[in-house]
mmCIF file of C-alpha atoms in Angstrom:
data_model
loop_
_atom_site.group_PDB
_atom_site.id
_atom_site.type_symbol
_atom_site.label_atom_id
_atom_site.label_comp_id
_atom_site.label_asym_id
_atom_site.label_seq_id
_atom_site.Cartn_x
_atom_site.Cartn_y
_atom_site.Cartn_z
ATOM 1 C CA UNK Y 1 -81.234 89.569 -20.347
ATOM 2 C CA UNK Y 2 -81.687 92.853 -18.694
ATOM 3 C CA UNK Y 3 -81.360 91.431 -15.009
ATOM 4 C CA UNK Y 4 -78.245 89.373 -15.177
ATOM 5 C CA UNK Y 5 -78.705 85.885 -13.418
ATOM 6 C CA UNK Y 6 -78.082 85.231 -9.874
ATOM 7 C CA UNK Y 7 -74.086 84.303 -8.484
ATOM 8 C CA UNK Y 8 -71.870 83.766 -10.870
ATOM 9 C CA UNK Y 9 -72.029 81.983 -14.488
ATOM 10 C CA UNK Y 10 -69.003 80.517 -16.263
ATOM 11 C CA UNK Y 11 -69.266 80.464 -19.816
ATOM 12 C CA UNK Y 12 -66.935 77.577 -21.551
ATOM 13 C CA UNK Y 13 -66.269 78.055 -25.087
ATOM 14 C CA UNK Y 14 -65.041 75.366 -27.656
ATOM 15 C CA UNK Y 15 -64.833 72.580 -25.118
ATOM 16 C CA UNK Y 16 -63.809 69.071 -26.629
ATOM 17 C CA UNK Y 17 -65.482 66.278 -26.139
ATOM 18 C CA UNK Y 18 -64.851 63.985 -22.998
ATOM 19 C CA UNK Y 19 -62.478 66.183 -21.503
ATOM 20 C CA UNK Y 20 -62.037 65.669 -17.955
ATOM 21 C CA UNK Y 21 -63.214 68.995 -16.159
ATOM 22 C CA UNK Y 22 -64.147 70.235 -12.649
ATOM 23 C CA UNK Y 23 -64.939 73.006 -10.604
ATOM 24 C CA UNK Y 24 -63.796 72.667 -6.970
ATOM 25 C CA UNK Y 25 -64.115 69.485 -5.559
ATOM 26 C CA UNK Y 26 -66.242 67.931 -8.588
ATOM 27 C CA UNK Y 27 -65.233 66.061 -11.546
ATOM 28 C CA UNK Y 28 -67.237 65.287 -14.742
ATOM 29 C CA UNK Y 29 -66.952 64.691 -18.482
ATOM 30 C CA UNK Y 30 -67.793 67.547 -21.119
ATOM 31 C CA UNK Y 31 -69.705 66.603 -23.777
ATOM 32 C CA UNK Y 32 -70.998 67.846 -27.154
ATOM 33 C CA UNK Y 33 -73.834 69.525 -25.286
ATOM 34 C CA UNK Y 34 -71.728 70.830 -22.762
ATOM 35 C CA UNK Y 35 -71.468 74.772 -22.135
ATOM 36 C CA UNK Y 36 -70.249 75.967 -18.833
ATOM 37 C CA UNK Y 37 -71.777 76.041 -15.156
ATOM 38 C CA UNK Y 38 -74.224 78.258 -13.375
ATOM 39 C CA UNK Y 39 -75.272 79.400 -10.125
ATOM 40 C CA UNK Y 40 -71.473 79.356 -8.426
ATOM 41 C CA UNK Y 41 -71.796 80.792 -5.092
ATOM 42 C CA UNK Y 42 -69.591 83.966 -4.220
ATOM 43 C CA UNK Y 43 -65.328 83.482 -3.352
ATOM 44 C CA UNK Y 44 -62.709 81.971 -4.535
ATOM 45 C CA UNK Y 45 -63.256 78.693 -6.970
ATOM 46 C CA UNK Y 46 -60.779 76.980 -9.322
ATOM 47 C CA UNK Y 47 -62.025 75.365 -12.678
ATOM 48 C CA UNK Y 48 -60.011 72.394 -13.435
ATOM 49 C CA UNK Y 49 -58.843 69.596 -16.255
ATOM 50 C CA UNK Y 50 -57.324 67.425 -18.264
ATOM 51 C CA UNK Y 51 -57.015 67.341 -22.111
ATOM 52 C CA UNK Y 52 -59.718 64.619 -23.470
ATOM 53 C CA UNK Y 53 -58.477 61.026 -24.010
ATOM 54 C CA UNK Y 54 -59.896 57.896 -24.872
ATOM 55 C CA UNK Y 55 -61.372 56.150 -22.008
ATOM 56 C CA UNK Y 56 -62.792 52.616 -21.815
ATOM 57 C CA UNK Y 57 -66.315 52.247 -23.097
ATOM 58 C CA UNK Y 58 -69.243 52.927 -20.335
ATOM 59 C CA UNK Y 59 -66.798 54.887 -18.047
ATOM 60 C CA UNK Y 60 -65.572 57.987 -19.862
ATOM 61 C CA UNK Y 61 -68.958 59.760 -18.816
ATOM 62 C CA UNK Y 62 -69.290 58.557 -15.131
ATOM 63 C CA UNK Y 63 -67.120 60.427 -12.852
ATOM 64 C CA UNK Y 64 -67.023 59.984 -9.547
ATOM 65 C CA UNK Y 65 -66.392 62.623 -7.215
ATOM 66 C CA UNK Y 66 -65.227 63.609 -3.696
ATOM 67 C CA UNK Y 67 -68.094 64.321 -2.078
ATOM 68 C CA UNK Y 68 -69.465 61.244 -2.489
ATOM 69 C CA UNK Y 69 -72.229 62.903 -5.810
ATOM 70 C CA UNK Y 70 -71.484 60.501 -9.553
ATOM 71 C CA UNK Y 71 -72.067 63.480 -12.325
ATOM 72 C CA UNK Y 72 -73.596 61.111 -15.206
ATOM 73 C CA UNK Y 73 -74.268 62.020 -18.918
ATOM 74 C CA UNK Y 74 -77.571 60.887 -19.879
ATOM 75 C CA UNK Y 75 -77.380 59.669 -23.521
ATOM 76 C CA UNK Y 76 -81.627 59.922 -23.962
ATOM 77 C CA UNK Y 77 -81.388 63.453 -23.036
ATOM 78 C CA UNK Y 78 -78.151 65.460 -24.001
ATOM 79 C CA UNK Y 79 -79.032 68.877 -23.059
ATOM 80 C CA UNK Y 80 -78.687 68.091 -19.149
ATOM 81 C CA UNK Y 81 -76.177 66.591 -16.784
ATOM 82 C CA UNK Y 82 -77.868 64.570 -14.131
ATOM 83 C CA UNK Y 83 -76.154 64.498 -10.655
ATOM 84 C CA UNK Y 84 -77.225 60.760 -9.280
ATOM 85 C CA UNK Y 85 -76.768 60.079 -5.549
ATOM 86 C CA UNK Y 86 -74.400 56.629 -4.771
ATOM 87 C CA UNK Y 87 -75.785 54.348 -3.103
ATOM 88 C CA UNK Y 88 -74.191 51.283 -0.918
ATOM 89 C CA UNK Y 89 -74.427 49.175 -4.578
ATOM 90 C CA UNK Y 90 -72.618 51.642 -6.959
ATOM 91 C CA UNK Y 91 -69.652 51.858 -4.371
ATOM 92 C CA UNK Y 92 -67.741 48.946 -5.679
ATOM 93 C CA UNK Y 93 -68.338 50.012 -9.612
ATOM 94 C CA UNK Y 94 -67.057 53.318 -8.431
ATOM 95 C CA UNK Y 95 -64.078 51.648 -6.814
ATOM 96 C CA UNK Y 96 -63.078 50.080 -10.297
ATOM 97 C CA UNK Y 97 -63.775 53.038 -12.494
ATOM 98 C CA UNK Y 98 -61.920 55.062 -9.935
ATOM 99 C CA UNK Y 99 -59.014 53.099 -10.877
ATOM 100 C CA UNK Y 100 -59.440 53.175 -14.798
ATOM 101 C CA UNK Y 101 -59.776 56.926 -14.680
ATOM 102 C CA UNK Y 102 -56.641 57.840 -12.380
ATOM 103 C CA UNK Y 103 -54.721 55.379 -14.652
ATOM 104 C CA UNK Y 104 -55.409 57.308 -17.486
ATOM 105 C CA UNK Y 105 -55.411 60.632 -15.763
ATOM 106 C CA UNK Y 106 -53.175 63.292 -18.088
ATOM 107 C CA UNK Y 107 -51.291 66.063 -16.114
ATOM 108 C CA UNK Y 108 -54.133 68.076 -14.605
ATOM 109 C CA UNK Y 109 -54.324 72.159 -14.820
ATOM 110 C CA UNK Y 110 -56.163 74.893 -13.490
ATOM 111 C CA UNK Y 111 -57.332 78.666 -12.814
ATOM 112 C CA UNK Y 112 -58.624 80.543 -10.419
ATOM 113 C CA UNK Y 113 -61.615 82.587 -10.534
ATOM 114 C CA UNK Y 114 -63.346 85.001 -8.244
ATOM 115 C CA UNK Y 115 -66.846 84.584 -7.893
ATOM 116 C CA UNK Y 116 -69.726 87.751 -7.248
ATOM 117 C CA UNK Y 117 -73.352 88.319 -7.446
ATOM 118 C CA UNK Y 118 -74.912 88.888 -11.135
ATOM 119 C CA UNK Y 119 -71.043 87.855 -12.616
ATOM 120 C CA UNK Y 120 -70.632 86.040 -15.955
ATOM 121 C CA UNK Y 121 -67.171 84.654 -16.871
ATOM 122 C CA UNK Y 122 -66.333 83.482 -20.392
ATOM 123 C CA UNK Y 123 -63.495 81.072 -20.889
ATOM 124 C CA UNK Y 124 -62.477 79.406 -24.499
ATOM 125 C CA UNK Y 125 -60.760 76.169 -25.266
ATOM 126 C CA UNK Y 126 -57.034 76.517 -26.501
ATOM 127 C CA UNK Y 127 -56.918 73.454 -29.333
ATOM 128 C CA UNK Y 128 -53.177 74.040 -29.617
ATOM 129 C CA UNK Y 129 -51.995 74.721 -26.086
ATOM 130 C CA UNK Y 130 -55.017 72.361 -24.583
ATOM 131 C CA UNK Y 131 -55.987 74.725 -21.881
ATOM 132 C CA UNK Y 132 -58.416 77.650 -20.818
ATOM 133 C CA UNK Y 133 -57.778 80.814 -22.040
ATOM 134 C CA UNK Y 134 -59.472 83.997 -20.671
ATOM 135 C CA UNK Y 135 -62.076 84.646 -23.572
ATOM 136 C CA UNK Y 136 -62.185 88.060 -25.337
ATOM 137 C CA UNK Y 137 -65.803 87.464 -26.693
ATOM 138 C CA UNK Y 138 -68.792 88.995 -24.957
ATOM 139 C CA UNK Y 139 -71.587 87.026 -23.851
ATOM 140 C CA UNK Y 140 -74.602 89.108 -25.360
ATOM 141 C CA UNK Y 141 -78.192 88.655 -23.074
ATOM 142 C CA UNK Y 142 -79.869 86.702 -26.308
ATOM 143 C CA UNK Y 143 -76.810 84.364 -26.324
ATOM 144 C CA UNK Y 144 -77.030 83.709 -22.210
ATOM 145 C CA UNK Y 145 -80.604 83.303 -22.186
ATOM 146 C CA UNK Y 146 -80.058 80.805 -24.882
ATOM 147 C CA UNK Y 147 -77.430 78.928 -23.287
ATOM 148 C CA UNK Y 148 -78.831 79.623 -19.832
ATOM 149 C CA UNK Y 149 -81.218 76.408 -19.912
ATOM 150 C CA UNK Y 150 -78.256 74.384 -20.441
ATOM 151 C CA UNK Y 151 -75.781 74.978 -18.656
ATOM 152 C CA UNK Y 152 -75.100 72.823 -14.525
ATOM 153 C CA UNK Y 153 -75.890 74.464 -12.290
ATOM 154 C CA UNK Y 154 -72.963 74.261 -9.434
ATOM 155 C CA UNK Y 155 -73.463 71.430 -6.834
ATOM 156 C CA UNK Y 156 -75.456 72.645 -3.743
ATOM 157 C CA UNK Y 157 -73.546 69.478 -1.935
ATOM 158 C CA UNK Y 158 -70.563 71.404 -2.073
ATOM 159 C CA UNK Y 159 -69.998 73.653 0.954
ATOM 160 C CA UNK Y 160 -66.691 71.647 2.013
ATOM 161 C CA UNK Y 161 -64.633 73.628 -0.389
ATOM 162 C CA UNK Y 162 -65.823 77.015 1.099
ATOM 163 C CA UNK Y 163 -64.680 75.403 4.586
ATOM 164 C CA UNK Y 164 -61.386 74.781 2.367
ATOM 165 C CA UNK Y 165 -60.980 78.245 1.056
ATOM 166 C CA UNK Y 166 -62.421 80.458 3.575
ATOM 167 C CA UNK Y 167 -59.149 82.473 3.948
ATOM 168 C CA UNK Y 168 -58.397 82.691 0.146
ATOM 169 C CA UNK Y 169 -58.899 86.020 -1.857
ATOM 170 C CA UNK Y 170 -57.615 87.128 -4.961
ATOM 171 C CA UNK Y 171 -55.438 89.347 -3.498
ATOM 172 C CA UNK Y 172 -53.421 86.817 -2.086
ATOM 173 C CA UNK Y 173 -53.406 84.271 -4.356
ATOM 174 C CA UNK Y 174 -51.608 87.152 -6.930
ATOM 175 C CA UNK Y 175 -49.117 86.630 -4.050
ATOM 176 C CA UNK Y 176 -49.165 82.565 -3.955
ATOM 177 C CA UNK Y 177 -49.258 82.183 -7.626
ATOM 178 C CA UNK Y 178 -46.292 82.196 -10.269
ATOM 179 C CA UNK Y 179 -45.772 85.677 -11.956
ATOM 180 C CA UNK Y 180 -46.570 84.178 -15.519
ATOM 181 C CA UNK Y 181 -49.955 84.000 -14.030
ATOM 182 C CA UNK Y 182 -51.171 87.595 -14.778
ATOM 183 C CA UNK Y 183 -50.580 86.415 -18.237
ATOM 184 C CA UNK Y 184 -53.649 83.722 -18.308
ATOM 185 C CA UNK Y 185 -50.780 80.546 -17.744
ATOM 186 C CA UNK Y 186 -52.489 78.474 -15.733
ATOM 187 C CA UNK Y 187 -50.786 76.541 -13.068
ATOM 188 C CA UNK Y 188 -50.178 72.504 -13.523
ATOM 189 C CA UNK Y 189 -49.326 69.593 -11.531
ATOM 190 C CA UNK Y 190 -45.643 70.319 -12.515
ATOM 191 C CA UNK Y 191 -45.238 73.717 -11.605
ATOM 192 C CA UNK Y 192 -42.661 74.138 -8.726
ATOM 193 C CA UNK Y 193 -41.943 76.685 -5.831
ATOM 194 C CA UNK Y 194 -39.370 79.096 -6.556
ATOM 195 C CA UNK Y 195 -37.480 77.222 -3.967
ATOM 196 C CA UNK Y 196 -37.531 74.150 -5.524
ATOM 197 C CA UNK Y 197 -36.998 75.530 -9.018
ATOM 198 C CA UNK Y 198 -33.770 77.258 -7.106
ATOM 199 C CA UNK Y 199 -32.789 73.878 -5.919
ATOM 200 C CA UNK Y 200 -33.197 72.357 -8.978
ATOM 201 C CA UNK Y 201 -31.080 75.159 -10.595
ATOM 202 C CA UNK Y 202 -28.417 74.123 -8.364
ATOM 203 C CA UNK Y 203 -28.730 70.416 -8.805
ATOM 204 C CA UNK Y 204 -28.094 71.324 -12.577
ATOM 205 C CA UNK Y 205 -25.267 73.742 -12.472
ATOM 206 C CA UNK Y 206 -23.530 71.469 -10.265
ATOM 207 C CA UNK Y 207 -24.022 68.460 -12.485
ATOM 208 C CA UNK Y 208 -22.808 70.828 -15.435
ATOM 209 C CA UNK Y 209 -19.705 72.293 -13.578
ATOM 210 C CA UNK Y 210 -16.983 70.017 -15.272
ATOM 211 C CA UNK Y 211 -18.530 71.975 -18.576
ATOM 212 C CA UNK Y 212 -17.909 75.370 -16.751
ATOM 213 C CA UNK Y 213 -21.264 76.218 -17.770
ATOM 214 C CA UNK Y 214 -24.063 77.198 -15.387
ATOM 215 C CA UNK Y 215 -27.743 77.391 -15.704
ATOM 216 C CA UNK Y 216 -30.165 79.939 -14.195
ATOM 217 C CA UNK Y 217 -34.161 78.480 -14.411
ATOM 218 C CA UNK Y 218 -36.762 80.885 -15.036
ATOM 219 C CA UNK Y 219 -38.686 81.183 -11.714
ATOM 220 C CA UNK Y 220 -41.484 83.486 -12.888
ATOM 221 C CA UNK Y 221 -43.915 80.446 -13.875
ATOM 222 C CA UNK Y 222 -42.769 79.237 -9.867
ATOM 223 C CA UNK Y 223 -45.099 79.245 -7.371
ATOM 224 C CA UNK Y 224 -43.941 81.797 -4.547
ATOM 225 C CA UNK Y 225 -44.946 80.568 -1.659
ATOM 226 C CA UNK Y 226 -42.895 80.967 2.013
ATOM 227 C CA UNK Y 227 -39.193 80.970 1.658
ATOM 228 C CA UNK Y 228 -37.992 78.677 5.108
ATOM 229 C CA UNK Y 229 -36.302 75.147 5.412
ATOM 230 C CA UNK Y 230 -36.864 74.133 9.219
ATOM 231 C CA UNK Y 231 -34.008 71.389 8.569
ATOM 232 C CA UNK Y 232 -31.156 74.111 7.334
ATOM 233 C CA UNK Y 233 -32.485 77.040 8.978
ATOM 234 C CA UNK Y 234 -32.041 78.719 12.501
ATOM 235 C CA UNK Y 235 -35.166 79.381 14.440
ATOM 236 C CA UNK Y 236 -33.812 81.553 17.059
ATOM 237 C CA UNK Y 237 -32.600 85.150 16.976
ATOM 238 C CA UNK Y 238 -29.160 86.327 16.311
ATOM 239 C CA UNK Y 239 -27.359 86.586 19.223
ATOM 240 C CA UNK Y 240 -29.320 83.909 21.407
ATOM 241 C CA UNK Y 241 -27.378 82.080 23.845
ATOM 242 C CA UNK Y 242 -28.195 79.869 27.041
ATOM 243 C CA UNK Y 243 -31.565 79.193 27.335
ATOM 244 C CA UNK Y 244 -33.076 81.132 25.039
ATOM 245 C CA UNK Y 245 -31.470 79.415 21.872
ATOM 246 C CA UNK Y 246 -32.576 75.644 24.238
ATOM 247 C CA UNK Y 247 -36.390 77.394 24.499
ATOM 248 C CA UNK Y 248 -35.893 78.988 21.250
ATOM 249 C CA UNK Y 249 -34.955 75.670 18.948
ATOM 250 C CA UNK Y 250 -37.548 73.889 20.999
ATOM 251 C CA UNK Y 251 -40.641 76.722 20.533
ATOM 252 C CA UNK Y 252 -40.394 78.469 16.934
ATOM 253 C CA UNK Y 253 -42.612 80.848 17.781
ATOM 254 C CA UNK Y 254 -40.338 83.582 17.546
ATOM 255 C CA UNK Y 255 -39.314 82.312 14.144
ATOM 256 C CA UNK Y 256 -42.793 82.395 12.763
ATOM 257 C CA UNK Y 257 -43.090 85.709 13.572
ATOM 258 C CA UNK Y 258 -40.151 87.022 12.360
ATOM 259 C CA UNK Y 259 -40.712 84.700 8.743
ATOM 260 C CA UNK Y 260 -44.439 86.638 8.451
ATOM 261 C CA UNK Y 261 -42.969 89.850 9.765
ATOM 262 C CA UNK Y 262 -40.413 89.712 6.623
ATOM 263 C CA UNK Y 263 -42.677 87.701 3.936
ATOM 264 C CA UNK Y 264 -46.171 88.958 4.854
ATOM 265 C CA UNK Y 265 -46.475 91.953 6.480
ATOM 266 C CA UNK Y 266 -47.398 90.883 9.510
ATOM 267 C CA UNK Y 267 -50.622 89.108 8.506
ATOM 268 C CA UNK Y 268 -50.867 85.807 9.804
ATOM 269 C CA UNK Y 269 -53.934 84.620 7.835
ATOM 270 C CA UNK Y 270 -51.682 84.601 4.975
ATOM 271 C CA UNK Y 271 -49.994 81.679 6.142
ATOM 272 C CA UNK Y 272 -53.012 79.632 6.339
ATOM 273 C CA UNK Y 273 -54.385 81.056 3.359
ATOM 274 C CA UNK Y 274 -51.538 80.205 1.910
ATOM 275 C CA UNK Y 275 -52.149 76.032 3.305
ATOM 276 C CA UNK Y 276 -55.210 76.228 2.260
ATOM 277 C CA UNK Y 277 -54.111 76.754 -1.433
ATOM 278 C CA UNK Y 278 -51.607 74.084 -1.007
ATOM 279 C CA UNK Y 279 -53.981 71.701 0.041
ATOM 280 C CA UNK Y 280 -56.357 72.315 -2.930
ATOM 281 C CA UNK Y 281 -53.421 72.215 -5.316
ATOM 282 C CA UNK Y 282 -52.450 68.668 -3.931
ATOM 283 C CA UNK Y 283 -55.785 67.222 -4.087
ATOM 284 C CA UNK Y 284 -56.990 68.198 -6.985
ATOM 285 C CA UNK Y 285 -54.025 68.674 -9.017
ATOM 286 C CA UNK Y 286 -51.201 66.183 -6.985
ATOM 287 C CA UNK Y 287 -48.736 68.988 -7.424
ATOM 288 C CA UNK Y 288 -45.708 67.787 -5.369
ATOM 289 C CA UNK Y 289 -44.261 71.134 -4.202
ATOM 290 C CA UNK Y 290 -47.408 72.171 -2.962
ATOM 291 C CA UNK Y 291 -47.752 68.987 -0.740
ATOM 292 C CA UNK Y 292 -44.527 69.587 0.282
ATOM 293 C CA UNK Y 293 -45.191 73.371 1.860
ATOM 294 C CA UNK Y 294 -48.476 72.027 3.249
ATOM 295 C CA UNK Y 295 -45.664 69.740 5.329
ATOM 296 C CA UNK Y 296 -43.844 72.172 6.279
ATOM 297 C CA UNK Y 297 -46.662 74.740 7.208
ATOM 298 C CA UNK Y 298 -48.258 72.604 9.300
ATOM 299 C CA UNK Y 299 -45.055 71.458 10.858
ATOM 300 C CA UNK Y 300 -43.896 75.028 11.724
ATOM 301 C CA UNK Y 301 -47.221 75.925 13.204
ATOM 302 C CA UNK Y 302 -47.385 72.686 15.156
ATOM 303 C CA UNK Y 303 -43.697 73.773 16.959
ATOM 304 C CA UNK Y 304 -44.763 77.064 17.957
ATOM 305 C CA UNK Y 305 -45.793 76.909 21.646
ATOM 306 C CA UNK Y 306 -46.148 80.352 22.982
ATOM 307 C CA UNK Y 307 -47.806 81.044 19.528
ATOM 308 C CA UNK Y 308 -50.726 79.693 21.104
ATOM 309 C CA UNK Y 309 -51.279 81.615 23.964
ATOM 310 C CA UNK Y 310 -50.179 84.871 21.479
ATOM 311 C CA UNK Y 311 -51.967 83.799 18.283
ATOM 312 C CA UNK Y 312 -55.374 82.142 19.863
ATOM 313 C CA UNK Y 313 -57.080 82.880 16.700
ATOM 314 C CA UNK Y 314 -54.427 82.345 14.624
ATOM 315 C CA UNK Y 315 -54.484 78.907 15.803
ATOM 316 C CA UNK Y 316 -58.414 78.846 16.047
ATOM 317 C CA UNK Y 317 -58.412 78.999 12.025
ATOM 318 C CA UNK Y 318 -55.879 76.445 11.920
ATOM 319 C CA UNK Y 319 -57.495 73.660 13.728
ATOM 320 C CA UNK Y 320 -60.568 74.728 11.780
ATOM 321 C CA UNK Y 321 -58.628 74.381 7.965
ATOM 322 C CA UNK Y 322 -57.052 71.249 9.389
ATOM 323 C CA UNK Y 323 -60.727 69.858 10.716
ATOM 324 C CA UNK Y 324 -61.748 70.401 6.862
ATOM 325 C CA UNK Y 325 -58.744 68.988 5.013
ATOM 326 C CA UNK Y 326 -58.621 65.570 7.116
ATOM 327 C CA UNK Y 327 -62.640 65.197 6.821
ATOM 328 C CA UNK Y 328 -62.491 65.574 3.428
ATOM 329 C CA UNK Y 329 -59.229 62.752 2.798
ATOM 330 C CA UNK Y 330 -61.582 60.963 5.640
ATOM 331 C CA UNK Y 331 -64.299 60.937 3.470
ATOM 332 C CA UNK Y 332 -62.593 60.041 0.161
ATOM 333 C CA UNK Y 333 -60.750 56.940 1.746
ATOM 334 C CA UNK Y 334 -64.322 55.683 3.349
ATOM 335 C CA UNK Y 335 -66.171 55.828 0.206
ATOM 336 C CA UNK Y 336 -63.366 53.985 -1.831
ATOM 337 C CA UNK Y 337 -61.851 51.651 1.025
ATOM 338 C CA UNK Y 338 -61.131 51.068 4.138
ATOM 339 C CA UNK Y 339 -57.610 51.137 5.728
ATOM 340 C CA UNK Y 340 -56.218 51.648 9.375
ATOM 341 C CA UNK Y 341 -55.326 55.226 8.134
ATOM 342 C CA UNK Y 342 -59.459 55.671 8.089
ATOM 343 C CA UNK Y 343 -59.392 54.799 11.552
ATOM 344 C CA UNK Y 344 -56.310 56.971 12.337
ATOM 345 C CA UNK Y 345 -57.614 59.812 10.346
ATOM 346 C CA UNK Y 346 -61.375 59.495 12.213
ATOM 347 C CA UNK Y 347 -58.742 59.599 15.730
ATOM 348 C CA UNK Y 348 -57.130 62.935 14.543
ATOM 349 C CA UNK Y 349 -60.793 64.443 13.623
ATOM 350 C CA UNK Y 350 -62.140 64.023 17.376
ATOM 351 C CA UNK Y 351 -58.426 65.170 18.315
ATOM 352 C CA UNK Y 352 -58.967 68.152 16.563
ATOM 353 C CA UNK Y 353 -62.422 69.181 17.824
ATOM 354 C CA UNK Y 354 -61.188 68.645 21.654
ATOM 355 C CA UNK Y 355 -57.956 70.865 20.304
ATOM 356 C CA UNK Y 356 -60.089 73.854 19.133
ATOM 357 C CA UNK Y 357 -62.627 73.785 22.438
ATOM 358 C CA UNK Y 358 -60.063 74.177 24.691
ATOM 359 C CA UNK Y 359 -58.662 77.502 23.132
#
């Protein structure tokens, strides 16, 4: 193929059969016929999965997914993947396979890809350590024109995950993600924040004290994200007295600057870049310490009030990443039920939008 094909393609090798998989926000089955995705528009995107189990008969191959699209395996025609639209009389099948498939959901993994015009990316199946591996053989033109024909093409009904991801680059997610990462180990829904691996080394050597023994974990397959406890640390400069330590515990303004002065560099969109990867590595892979630096994130920036008037577009891009992270849990709990958290959540959407107008 002298012209290599538009975007990106991503070329899976060795792929089992009825493993879960996804790119982004959508989920399907591989099967037999199965051989990678085309047409992935330019950024940051994370391919996703779980190691293939049994499921119950009729559901293994129908996947429902966030935005609201049912990826189905057609068995009279195994060379294509058809993307079927719900309608208001699937929704309650959906509901119950929904169920079934998060019951027998395995621990979930994933990488991180950059995305570029005319790219192809080759990935092969590790049978032994059931994940993707970064693959070492070349994708010849004969073999992609082959394949080509067969392969998804990435969903066009996807542009929430770009509203997601808009501050993510690879750049910074070498700085997000755990040092074992250069090495091709993905991350997991286990991996921890150095932090929390810390703490946990703690919890451990003082449990094993009485042994005079201690224990050190290995924090380079951690996640390093923002070092700060707003519980056990100060927010205020050294020295503050009076009013400014009052203003100062009241407004941590000052202490966000000085924590992305000292961890960042100064840049400001890191800290939102880096809630924005916490926020994909909750939903898609339920990874607790990520959901718990999204809390604190979003609790530091929601303390800082001259930040406001110092940061406007600072806090432009974080009304817009939080606009995009409640519509999409909005969405996801209205297709699969309803709850007063829908209504709540629909509340802090219109919130948001009168937030962002008046900066």
């Amino acid at each position: 193929m002298a012209v290599p094909p538009p975007k990106t393609t991503l070329i899976l090798h060795n792929i089992p059969d009825k493993c879960l998989l996804g790119i982004d926000l959508q989920f399907f089955t591989s099967t037999a016929d199965f051989n990678g995705i085309k047409l992935i528009p330019d950024g940051v995107h994370v391919l996703h999965w779980s190691p293939p189990t049994p499921g119950p008969t009729g559901i293994e191959n129908s996947i429902p997914t966030s935005s609201g699209i049912t990826n189905i395996h057609d068995e009279d025609d195994s060379d294509n993947v058809l993307l079927k639209s719900q309608s208001n009389i699937e929704r309650q099948a959906v509901r119950e396979s929904d169920n079934i498939i998060m019951s027998n959901m395995n621990l979930r993994m994933a990488v991180f890809f950059e995305a570029s015009e005319g790219k192809t990316t080759s990935m092969t199946w590790d049978e032994e350590a059931e994940e993707f591996v970064t693959s070492k053989r070349d994708v010849d033109d004969v073999s992609l024109l082959n394949l080509y024909p067969h392969l998804i093409s990435y969903p066009q009904s996807s542009p929430e995950f770009a509203a997601l991801t808009f501050l993510l680059t690879p750049k910074l997610l070498s700085t997000y993600l755990p040092a074992s990462y250069k090495n091709a180990v993905p991350v997991s829904s286990i991996t921890a924040s150095s932090t929390d691996s810390l703490l946990l080394s703690q919890a451990i050597s003082n449990a094993s004290s009485s042994s005079n023994s201690s224990t050190v974990l290995d924090d380079t397959d951690s996640f390093r994200f923002l070092n700060f406890d707003l519980k056990r640390q100060r927010t205020w400069r050294e020295g503050a007295v009076g009013r400014e330590l009052t203003t100062a515990a009241l407004d941590r303004s000052w202490f966000l600057g000085d924590l992305v002065s000292r961890e960042r560099n100064g840049d400001y969109n890191a800290v939102l870049a880096e809630l924005q990867l916490c926020f994909v590595l909750l939903v898609l892979l339920a990874n607790y310490s990520a959901a718990e630096q999204w809390k604190r994130i979003v609790e530091l920036l929601s303390t800082c009030k001259s930040a406001v008037l110092s940061q406007p577009e600072l806090y432009r891009k974080f009304l817009d990443t939080l606009y995009a992270q409640f519509q999409l849990i909005y969405e996801g709990c209205a297709r699969l039920w309803y709850t007063p958290t829908t209504d709540l959540l629909a509340w802090k959407i219109r919130h948001l939008q009168s937030l962002k107008s008046r900066l």
